[in-house]
Short mmCIF file of C-alpha atoms in Angstrom, two decimals:
data_model
loop_
_atom_site.label_atom_id
_atom_site.label_comp_id
_atom_site.label_asym_id
_atom_site.label_seq_id
_atom_site.Cartn_x
_atom_site.Cartn_y
_atom_site.Cartn_z
CA MET Z 1 30.15 -10.92 -0.87
CA GLY Z 2 32.15 -7.80 -0.53
CA ILE Z 3 32.78 -5.39 -2.88
CA SER Z 4 36.12 -5.75 -3.33
CA VAL Z 5 35.53 -9.41 -4.49
CA VAL Z 6 32.95 -8.46 -6.91
CA ALA Z 7 35.14 -5.84 -8.28
CA CYS Z 8 37.97 -8.37 -9.01
CA ILE Z 9 35.41 -10.80 -10.56
CA VAL Z 10 34.34 -8.10 -12.88
CA LEU Z 11 37.68 -6.81 -13.72
CA SER Z 12 38.71 -10.64 -14.22
CA ALA Z 13 36.04 -10.99 -16.63
CA ILE Z 14 36.92 -8.21 -18.62
CA LEU Z 15 40.56 -9.05 -19.00
CA MET Z 16 39.45 -12.72 -19.63
CA LEU Z 17 37.05 -10.82 -22.49
CA ASN Z 18 40.05 -8.48 -24.23
CA ALA Z 19 42.38 -11.41 -24.39
CA GLN Z 20 40.07 -13.68 -26.21
CA GLN Z 21 39.45 -10.58 -28.77
CA SER Z 22 43.37 -9.75 -28.92
CA ASN Z 23 44.09 -13.51 -29.59
CA GLY Z 24 41.26 -13.69 -32.37
CA ALA Z 25 38.47 -15.66 -30.05
CA LEU Z 26 35.03 -15.04 -30.96
CA SER Z 27 33.64 -12.68 -28.23
CA ALA Z 28 30.77 -14.23 -26.17
CA GLU Z 29 28.17 -11.68 -27.91
CA THR Z 30 29.60 -12.91 -31.43
CA GLN Z 31 29.01 -16.52 -30.56
CA MET Z 32 25.55 -15.94 -29.21
CA LEU Z 33 24.90 -14.19 -32.79
CA ILE Z 34 26.35 -16.98 -34.50
CA GLU Z 35 24.37 -19.52 -32.46
CA GLU Z 36 20.91 -17.41 -33.03
CA ALA Z 37 21.81 -16.88 -36.71
CA ASN Z 38 22.69 -20.96 -37.33
CA MET Z 39 19.29 -22.18 -35.89
CA SER Z 40 17.53 -20.55 -38.76
CA GLY Z 41 19.76 -21.84 -41.25
CA PRO Z 42 21.03 -23.32 -43.59
CA TYR Z 43 22.38 -20.92 -45.65
CA LEU Z 44 23.61 -20.59 -49.45
CA GLY Z 45 26.81 -18.54 -48.73
CA LEU Z 46 28.03 -15.73 -51.42
CA VAL Z 47 31.29 -15.31 -51.21
CA ILE Z 48 32.44 -11.75 -53.23
CA PRO Z 49 36.33 -10.63 -54.06
CA ASN Z 50 35.46 -6.68 -53.24
CA SER Z 51 32.97 -4.08 -52.76
CA PHE Z 52 32.73 -2.95 -56.35
CA GLU Z 53 31.32 -6.48 -56.66
CA MET Z 54 29.19 -6.53 -53.51
CA ASP Z 55 27.43 -3.23 -53.97
CA PRO Z 56 25.16 -3.90 -57.01
CA LEU Z 57 23.84 -7.02 -55.18
CA LEU Z 58 23.54 -5.29 -51.85
CA GLN Z 59 21.50 -2.74 -53.75
CA SER Z 60 19.25 -4.79 -55.73
CA PRO Z 61 15.52 -5.33 -55.21
CA ASN Z 62 16.10 -9.05 -55.23
CA PHE Z 63 17.89 -8.79 -52.18
CA THR Z 64 16.33 -8.15 -48.91
CA SER Z 65 18.44 -7.44 -45.99
CA SER Z 66 17.71 -9.11 -42.60
CA ASN Z 67 19.63 -6.24 -40.81
CA LEU Z 68 21.74 -9.05 -39.14
CA PHE Z 69 25.32 -8.79 -39.49
CA VAL Z 70 28.17 -10.75 -37.65
CA ASP Z 71 31.90 -9.06 -37.38
CA PHE Z 72 34.96 -11.21 -36.92
CA SER Z 73 38.18 -11.85 -37.88
CA GLY Z 74 38.05 -8.88 -40.07
CA ARG Z 75 35.12 -9.88 -41.91
CA ARG Z 76 31.72 -8.74 -42.15
CA PHE Z 77 28.81 -11.55 -42.86
CA ARG Z 78 25.85 -10.26 -43.93
CA PHE Z 79 22.13 -12.00 -43.72
CA GLY Z 80 19.73 -11.55 -46.15
CA THR Z 81 17.08 -13.42 -48.37
CA ILE Z 82 16.90 -13.85 -52.41
CA ALA Z 83 14.17 -15.52 -53.84
CA ASN Z 84 13.07 -16.72 -50.45
CA LYS Z 85 16.50 -18.35 -50.04
CA GLN Z 86 18.30 -17.70 -47.08
CA VAL Z 87 22.14 -15.73 -47.96
CA ILE Z 88 24.88 -15.02 -46.11
CA LEU Z 89 27.28 -12.37 -48.38
CA VAL Z 90 30.98 -12.03 -47.54
CA MET Z 91 33.36 -9.81 -49.07
CA THR Z 92 37.00 -11.86 -49.31
CA GLY Z 93 39.30 -8.90 -50.34
CA LEU Z 94 41.89 -9.72 -53.20
CA SER Z 95 44.03 -12.70 -53.66
CA MET Z 96 43.70 -16.49 -53.34
CA ILE Z 97 44.98 -16.17 -49.45
CA ASN Z 98 42.32 -13.85 -48.55
CA ALA Z 99 39.56 -15.61 -50.53
CA ALA Z 100 40.83 -19.14 -48.81
CA ILE Z 101 40.67 -17.61 -45.45
CA THR Z 102 36.92 -15.89 -45.77
CA THR Z 103 35.75 -19.16 -47.39
CA GLN Z 104 37.00 -21.54 -44.48
CA LEU Z 105 35.87 -19.32 -41.71
CA LEU Z 106 32.28 -19.03 -43.47
CA LEU Z 107 31.77 -22.91 -43.53
CA SER Z 108 33.59 -23.28 -40.18
CA VAL Z 109 31.45 -21.14 -38.25
CA PHE Z 110 28.07 -20.83 -40.38
CA ASN Z 111 25.66 -24.08 -41.05
CA ILE Z 112 26.19 -23.45 -44.71
CA GLU Z 113 24.48 -25.68 -48.08
CA GLY Z 114 26.43 -24.40 -50.59
CA VAL Z 115 28.59 -21.59 -51.87
CA VAL Z 116 28.23 -19.58 -54.86
CA HIS Z 117 31.62 -17.09 -55.64
CA TYR Z 118 30.88 -14.41 -58.46
CA GLY Z 119 32.68 -11.32 -59.40
CA ILE Z 120 34.41 -9.96 -62.41
CA ALA Z 121 37.05 -11.62 -64.41
CA ALA Z 122 39.67 -10.96 -67.27
CA HIS Z 123 39.70 -14.01 -70.14
CA ALA Z 124 41.71 -15.84 -72.20
CA ASN Z 125 39.34 -17.02 -74.99
CA PRO Z 126 38.68 -15.49 -78.21
CA SER Z 127 34.96 -16.58 -78.56
CA PHE Z 128 33.88 -14.64 -75.85
CA ASN Z 129 33.34 -10.71 -75.19
CA LEU Z 130 33.44 -7.59 -72.59
CA ALA Z 131 30.52 -8.45 -70.26
CA ASP Z 132 29.73 -11.78 -71.04
CA VAL Z 133 29.40 -13.87 -68.03
CA VAL Z 134 30.60 -17.30 -67.77
CA ILE Z 135 30.47 -20.60 -65.30
CA PRO Z 136 33.26 -22.96 -65.86
CA GLN Z 137 32.60 -26.50 -64.70
CA TYR Z 138 36.11 -26.91 -63.85
CA TRP Z 139 38.57 -24.61 -61.58
CA SER Z 140 42.67 -24.78 -61.49
CA HIS Z 141 45.20 -22.83 -59.38
CA SER Z 142 47.82 -22.18 -61.83
CA ALA Z 143 50.77 -20.64 -59.88
CA LEU Z 144 51.94 -23.72 -57.95
CA TRP Z 145 54.65 -24.49 -59.98
CA SER Z 146 57.95 -26.49 -60.15
CA TRP Z 147 60.56 -24.18 -61.76
CA GLN Z 148 62.84 -26.47 -63.67
CA ARG Z 149 67.12 -25.26 -63.88
CA TYR Z 150 68.54 -24.74 -66.80
CA GLY Z 151 69.80 -27.76 -68.97
CA GLU Z 152 67.16 -29.93 -67.95
CA GLY Z 153 64.12 -30.81 -69.81
CA PRO Z 154 60.72 -32.81 -70.04
CA GLN Z 155 62.42 -36.00 -69.93
CA ASP Z 156 64.31 -35.29 -66.87
CA GLU Z 157 62.53 -35.77 -63.24
CA LEU Z 158 61.55 -32.89 -61.22
CA PRO Z 159 62.95 -32.89 -57.84
CA LEU Z 160 60.95 -34.51 -55.00
CA GLU Z 161 59.05 -36.02 -58.01
CA ALA Z 162 59.75 -39.78 -56.98
CA ASN Z 163 58.58 -39.04 -53.46
CA GLY Z 164 55.09 -37.80 -54.96
CA ASP Z 165 55.89 -34.36 -54.06
CA TYR Z 166 55.89 -32.93 -57.61
CA THR Z 167 54.62 -34.38 -61.09
CA ARG Z 168 55.10 -34.15 -64.87
CA GLU Z 169 51.32 -34.80 -65.43
CA PHE Z 170 49.89 -31.29 -66.06
CA GLY Z 171 52.46 -29.94 -68.66
CA TYR Z 172 54.74 -26.90 -68.63
CA LEU Z 173 55.54 -23.55 -69.78
CA ASN Z 174 58.79 -23.26 -72.18
CA VAL Z 175 59.80 -19.67 -71.22
CA ALA Z 176 61.87 -20.11 -74.64
CA ASN Z 177 58.98 -20.56 -76.84
CA TYR Z 178 58.25 -16.88 -76.10
CA THR Z 179 61.61 -15.46 -77.43
CA VAL Z 180 60.50 -12.54 -79.57
CA ASN Z 181 62.94 -10.32 -81.86
CA VAL Z 182 65.00 -13.49 -83.15
CA THR Z 183 65.79 -12.57 -86.78
CA ASP Z 184 68.91 -14.56 -87.82
CA GLY Z 185 67.01 -18.02 -87.85
CA SER Z 186 69.24 -19.47 -85.40
CA SER Z 187 67.98 -21.50 -82.82
CA TYR Z 188 67.83 -20.23 -79.34
CA ASP Z 189 67.29 -21.19 -75.60
CA ASN Z 190 66.20 -19.16 -72.64
CA SER Z 191 67.98 -19.92 -68.91
CA LEU Z 192 64.48 -19.58 -67.24
CA ASN Z 193 63.79 -22.82 -68.82
CA ASN Z 194 60.38 -24.64 -68.05
CA ILE Z 195 57.87 -23.68 -65.21
CA TRP Z 196 55.91 -27.16 -64.57
CA PHE Z 197 52.20 -26.72 -63.25
CA GLN Z 198 51.19 -28.90 -59.98
CA PRO Z 199 48.29 -30.01 -58.16
CA GLU Z 200 47.53 -28.44 -54.83
CA GLU Z 201 47.53 -31.07 -51.78
CA VAL Z 202 44.24 -31.26 -50.46
CA PHE Z 203 43.09 -32.65 -47.03
CA PRO Z 204 39.27 -33.51 -47.30
CA ILE Z 205 37.03 -33.71 -44.31
CA ASP Z 206 36.08 -37.24 -44.96
CA GLY Z 207 40.01 -38.45 -45.59
CA THR Z 208 42.44 -39.45 -43.02
CA PRO Z 209 44.17 -36.55 -41.01
CA GLU Z 210 47.34 -35.50 -41.98
CA GLU Z 211 47.27 -37.92 -45.29
CA ARG Z 212 47.19 -35.59 -48.59
CA GLN Z 213 45.42 -36.02 -51.65
CA HIS Z 214 46.14 -34.03 -54.65
CA ALA Z 215 43.85 -32.05 -56.64
CA PHE Z 216 44.79 -29.56 -59.96
CA TRP Z 217 40.90 -29.48 -61.75
CA VAL Z 218 38.30 -28.96 -58.87
CA ALA Z 219 34.82 -29.45 -60.42
CA VAL Z 220 31.70 -27.27 -59.69
CA ASP Z 221 29.11 -29.32 -58.09
CA PRO Z 222 26.93 -31.04 -60.89
CA LEU Z 223 23.71 -30.25 -59.70
CA TYR Z 224 24.57 -26.47 -59.41
CA TYR Z 225 26.13 -26.89 -62.86
CA GLU Z 226 22.92 -28.21 -64.18
CA ILE Z 227 21.16 -25.55 -63.00
CA SER Z 228 23.43 -22.74 -64.31
CA GLN Z 229 22.40 -24.40 -67.54
CA LYS Z 230 19.22 -22.06 -67.48
CA LEU Z 231 20.94 -19.01 -67.19
CA GLU Z 232 22.15 -19.31 -70.45
CA GLU Z 233 18.65 -17.77 -71.66
CA LEU Z 234 18.84 -14.59 -69.74
CA GLU Z 235 19.12 -11.08 -70.83
CA LEU Z 236 22.14 -8.85 -69.98
CA GLU Z 237 22.50 -5.70 -69.68
CA ARG Z 238 24.53 -3.78 -72.89
CA CYS Z 239 23.79 -0.35 -72.54
CA LEU Z 240 25.17 2.60 -70.13
CA ASN Z 241 22.49 5.02 -71.57
CA ALA Z 242 20.77 5.60 -74.66
CA THR Z 243 23.86 6.63 -76.56
CA THR Z 244 26.66 4.71 -75.03
CA CYS Z 245 26.46 0.73 -75.73
CA LEU Z 246 28.52 -2.14 -76.03
CA PRO Z 247 28.89 -3.03 -80.10
CA HIS Z 248 27.33 -6.83 -78.87
CA THR Z 249 25.03 -8.23 -76.96
CA PRO Z 250 26.50 -10.09 -73.58
CA LYS Z 251 25.58 -14.03 -73.23
CA VAL Z 252 25.82 -16.21 -70.20
CA ALA Z 253 27.69 -19.20 -71.03
CA ARG Z 254 28.80 -22.44 -69.53
CA VAL Z 255 32.26 -23.14 -70.50
CA GLN Z 256 34.91 -25.99 -69.70
CA ARG Z 257 37.72 -24.51 -67.34
CA GLY Z 258 38.72 -21.05 -65.55
CA THR Z 259 41.98 -20.70 -63.54
CA SER Z 260 43.14 -18.53 -60.95
CA ALA Z 261 46.48 -17.08 -59.30
CA SER Z 262 47.50 -14.02 -57.18
CA ILE Z 263 48.43 -12.37 -60.30
CA PHE Z 264 47.05 -9.36 -62.09
CA LEU Z 265 47.41 -10.87 -65.54
CA SER Z 266 47.50 -8.43 -68.68
CA ASN Z 267 50.10 -10.02 -70.69
CA ALA Z 268 48.66 -11.58 -73.58
CA ALA Z 269 51.06 -13.82 -74.41
CA TYR Z 270 50.33 -16.17 -71.21
CA ARG Z 271 46.96 -15.74 -71.33
CA SER Z 272 47.09 -17.36 -74.83
CA PHE Z 273 49.25 -19.86 -73.77
CA LEU Z 274 46.80 -20.59 -71.00
CA HIS Z 275 43.72 -21.07 -73.27
CA ASP Z 276 46.05 -22.95 -76.00
CA LYS Z 277 47.10 -25.24 -73.11
CA PHE Z 278 43.97 -25.94 -70.70
CA ASN Z 279 41.60 -24.08 -72.85
CA ILE Z 280 40.81 -21.47 -70.21
CA THR Z 281 38.31 -19.07 -70.62
CA PRO Z 282 38.03 -16.80 -67.19
CA LEU Z 283 41.03 -15.64 -65.21
CA ASP Z 284 41.22 -14.51 -61.87
CA MET Z 285 42.58 -14.43 -58.03
CA GLU Z 286 40.04 -16.09 -56.12
CA SER Z 287 37.67 -18.54 -57.47
CA ALA Z 288 40.09 -21.76 -57.81
CA SER Z 289 40.91 -20.84 -54.07
CA VAL Z 290 37.00 -21.06 -52.94
CA ALA Z 291 36.54 -24.24 -55.00
CA LEU Z 292 39.64 -26.12 -53.21
CA ILE Z 293 38.59 -25.10 -49.69
CA CYS Z 294 34.77 -26.09 -50.97
CA LEU Z 295 36.64 -29.74 -52.17
CA GLN Z 296 38.19 -30.05 -48.68
CA GLN Z 297 34.86 -29.46 -46.49
CA ARG Z 298 32.88 -31.39 -49.45
CA VAL Z 299 30.26 -28.27 -49.87
CA PRO Z 300 28.66 -27.94 -52.96
CA PHE Z 301 30.46 -24.90 -55.17
CA ILE Z 302 29.79 -22.91 -58.19
CA ALA Z 303 31.60 -19.77 -59.38
CA ILE Z 304 30.09 -17.25 -61.80
CA ARG Z 305 32.49 -14.60 -63.53
CA SER Z 306 31.58 -11.57 -65.55
CA LEU Z 307 34.23 -10.90 -68.09
CA SER Z 308 35.97 -7.73 -67.56
CA SER Z 309 38.76 -7.12 -70.11
CA SER Z 310 38.55 -6.75 -73.92
CA LEU Z 311 40.76 -9.12 -76.25
CA SER Z 312 40.73 -6.31 -78.63
CA GLY Z 313 43.24 -4.58 -77.24
CA ASP Z 314 41.14 -1.62 -76.50
CA PRO Z 315 41.78 -1.16 -72.41
CA ASN Z 316 39.50 1.95 -72.87
CA GLU Z 317 36.52 -0.02 -73.63
CA ALA Z 318 36.89 -2.41 -70.50
CA SER Z 319 37.09 0.74 -68.21
CA LYS Z 320 33.95 2.48 -69.97
CA PHE Z 321 31.91 -0.42 -69.26
CA ILE Z 322 33.14 -2.05 -66.09
CA THR Z 323 29.93 -0.99 -64.67
CA ILE Z 324 27.91 -3.29 -66.81
CA VAL Z 325 30.26 -6.24 -66.32
CA SER Z 326 29.72 -5.78 -62.38
CA LYS Z 327 25.85 -5.81 -62.69
CA ASN Z 328 25.77 -8.65 -65.21
CA SER Z 329 27.30 -10.65 -62.53
CA VAL Z 330 25.07 -10.13 -60.25
CA THR Z 331 22.25 -10.63 -62.67
CA ALA Z 332 23.57 -14.12 -63.31
CA VAL Z 333 23.85 -14.59 -59.65
CA VAL Z 334 20.15 -13.75 -58.76
CA GLU Z 335 18.91 -15.95 -61.67
CA PHE Z 336 21.15 -18.83 -60.42
CA ILE Z 337 20.01 -18.39 -56.65
CA LYS Z 338 16.03 -18.36 -58.39
CA GLN Z 339 16.57 -21.24 -60.22
CA LEU Z 340 18.20 -22.88 -57.38
CA SER Z 341 14.90 -22.50 -54.96
CA LEU Z 342 12.65 -23.34 -57.62
CA HIS Z 343 14.66 -26.66 -58.22
CA GLN Z 344 14.68 -27.12 -54.52
CA LEU Z 345 10.95 -26.23 -54.05
CA THR Z 346 9.93 -28.72 -56.42
CA LYS Z 347 11.95 -31.80 -56.39
#
């Protein structure tokens, strides 16, 4: 074969590889790494919002890195073990969209037996304190809305409700109820009217393609939730040092519900509304997204969140103890994996 022909073949291969990579396709080297990794699976996928929440686990003596990582689609998938269980760690980045993309990549590409999502979260439940760890049984996405026009009320059908696109099943927020500085005792209204909470459209892998189902509350895996009860005996960190401690001892507790939205929620009135309306405890920006992907892919899932906000109204307390908040979430996740591994060994 002539040198010019060989050169053309090599050049064509390089151009094809570059085209694949520029179009987001996996390179041959990445595909080989994935295939080799999957032969050693299955893995427990640990889905983590950001480096602040991931680094304490990477630095934990309970995590042993295999020194393998796979980079693609802007994500790094790190391999290792916790309590003799093979795990893949991946960081999502902020918000519902990033969490959904990352979780779908994890489940589509790797051999995954289940997903554990963890991190820090705000909260709305006055029964809990800063640095407590909570494990909800159900998650919802609370920022998919039908915003009703002014002049219509709860008795009026929503646009496209008859088609099954929207519903009044899950209730609404009446903005007028949060009007302030009304002193004359007269009735009042608000042109922002009512916001109705909507379920997500989901398309499970065992369903009919393009035939939608709806989900508002997504349950975590029943076995995972049962195992997580053992975490309630866990001792969590309370002190930064010998002289700086929280005024309470943090605890782990299972709770009924958590919710997510791509909203950084500092507003006390809306947090109270979510707790009163839906019995919400943790509020974050990713968990429901991970839950919805796992629901559609029929993969076991649980989320564990350490509470990073204080309902006492002192923002300085939260910022001072944020390191403990992050560490407590990792402590709970490691213990959950230990208990899951023990359960699988003894069943």
